[in-house]
Amino acid sequence: MAEKQRFLKIDYIEHNMLIAALLQVLETAGPELTERAQSLGEKVHACKDGRLFLKEDEFDLALYVMNELRNTYLAADRGCGAMDKLMLRLMKSKYKRVPAR
């Protein structure tokens, strides 16, 4: 049976940005986010072909961690254009049917 998941094609730089955002949240988050962030990090790390499929809770967490990284960059008065582009692509990502895993 197929389920709907968000599909996002990411390149090497976007892959690293998402991993960095997850690592930052892992350092500061409580135990309720740690397990979810770690499983999403493993999923992103295993994504070698650039095709990332996200369930709804993983999508929400990815958007949250990217926003946290963006806030950190803005607080340090650094540019965050690439993060904005990735967040916009993440928000515009379409649903695709994938086999249940």
Coordinates of C-alpha atoms in Angstrom, one line a residue:
M1 CA 0.0 0.0 0.0
A2 CA 1.3 3.4 -0.9
E3 CA 1.3 6.4 1.4
K4 CA 1.6 10.1 0.7
Q5 CA 4.9 11.7 1.7
R6 CA 6.5 15.0 0.8
F7 CA 9.2 14.8 -1.8
L8 CA 12.2 17.1 -1.8
K9 CA 15.2 16.9 -4.1
I10 CA 18.2 18.2 -2.3
D11 CA 21.8 18.8 -3.4
Y12 CA 25.0 18.3 -1.3
I13 CA 24.9 21.8 0.2
E14 CA 21.3 21.6 1.2
H15 CA 21.9 18.2 2.7
N16 CA 24.7 19.6 4.8
M17 CA 22.5 22.6 5.9
L18 CA 19.8 20.2 7.1
I19 CA 22.3 18.1 9.0
A20 CA 23.8 21.1 10.6
A21 CA 20.4 22.4 11.7
L22 CA 19.5 19.0 13.1
L23 CA 22.8 18.8 15.0
Q24 CA 22.2 22.3 16.5
V25 CA 18.7 21.3 17.7
L26 CA 20.1 18.0 19.2
E27 CA 22.5 20.1 21.3
T28 CA 19.8 22.4 22.7
A29 CA 16.6 20.4 22.6
G30 CA 15.0 18.5 25.3
P31 CA 14.3 14.7 25.3
E32 CA 11.0 15.1 23.4
L33 CA 12.8 16.4 20.3
T34 CA 16.0 14.5 20.6
E35 CA 14.7 11.1 19.4
R36 CA 12.7 12.6 16.5
A37 CA 15.7 14.8 15.4
Q38 CA 18.1 11.8 15.6
S39 CA 15.8 9.6 13.4
L40 CA 15.4 12.4 10.9
G41 CA 19.1 13.0 10.9
E42 CA 19.7 9.3 10.1
K43 CA 17.2 9.5 7.3
V44 CA 18.7 12.6 5.8
H45 CA 22.2 11.1 6.1
A46 CA 21.1 7.9 4.4
C47 CA 19.7 10.0 1.5
K48 CA 22.6 9.6 -1.0
D49 CA 20.7 10.2 -4.2
G50 CA 19.2 13.5 -3.2
R51 CA 15.7 12.3 -3.1
L52 CA 14.2 12.9 0.4
F53 CA 10.8 11.7 1.3
L54 CA 9.3 13.1 4.5
K55 CA 6.3 12.1 6.5
E56 CA 4.2 14.9 8.0
D57 CA 5.9 14.9 11.4
E58 CA 9.4 14.7 9.8
F59 CA 8.4 17.6 7.5
D60 CA 7.3 19.7 10.5
L61 CA 10.5 18.9 12.3
A62 CA 12.7 19.8 9.3
L63 CA 10.9 23.1 8.9
Y64 CA 11.4 23.8 12.6
V65 CA 15.1 23.0 12.7
M66 CA 15.8 25.1 9.6
N67 CA 13.9 28.0 11.1
E68 CA 16.0 27.6 14.3
L69 CA 19.2 27.6 12.3
R70 CA 18.0 30.7 10.4
N71 CA 17.2 32.5 13.7
T72 CA 20.7 31.7 15.0
Y73 CA 22.3 33.1 11.8
L74 CA 20.2 36.2 12.0
A75 CA 21.1 36.7 15.7
A76 CA 24.8 36.5 14.7
D77 CA 24.2 39.0 11.9
R78 CA 25.1 36.5 9.2
G79 CA 23.5 36.0 5.8
C80 CA 20.8 33.3 5.6
G81 CA 19.8 33.4 1.9
A82 CA 20.5 29.8 1.2
M83 CA 18.5 28.7 4.2
D84 CA 15.6 30.9 3.1
K85 CA 15.7 29.2 -0.3
L86 CA 15.7 25.7 1.2
M87 CA 12.9 26.6 3.6
L88 CA 10.8 27.9 0.7
R89 CA 11.5 24.8 -1.4
L90 CA 10.6 22.7 1.7
M91 CA 7.3 24.5 2.1
K92 CA 6.5 24.2 -1.6
S93 CA 7.3 20.5 -1.7
K94 CA 4.7 18.3 -3.3
Y95 CA 3.2 15.0 -2.1
K96 CA 4.2 11.8 -3.9
R97 CA 2.9 8.3 -3.3
V98 CA 5.7 6.0 -2.0
P99 CA 5.5 2.4 -0.8
A100 CA 4.9 2.0 2.9
R101 CA 8.2 1.4 4.8

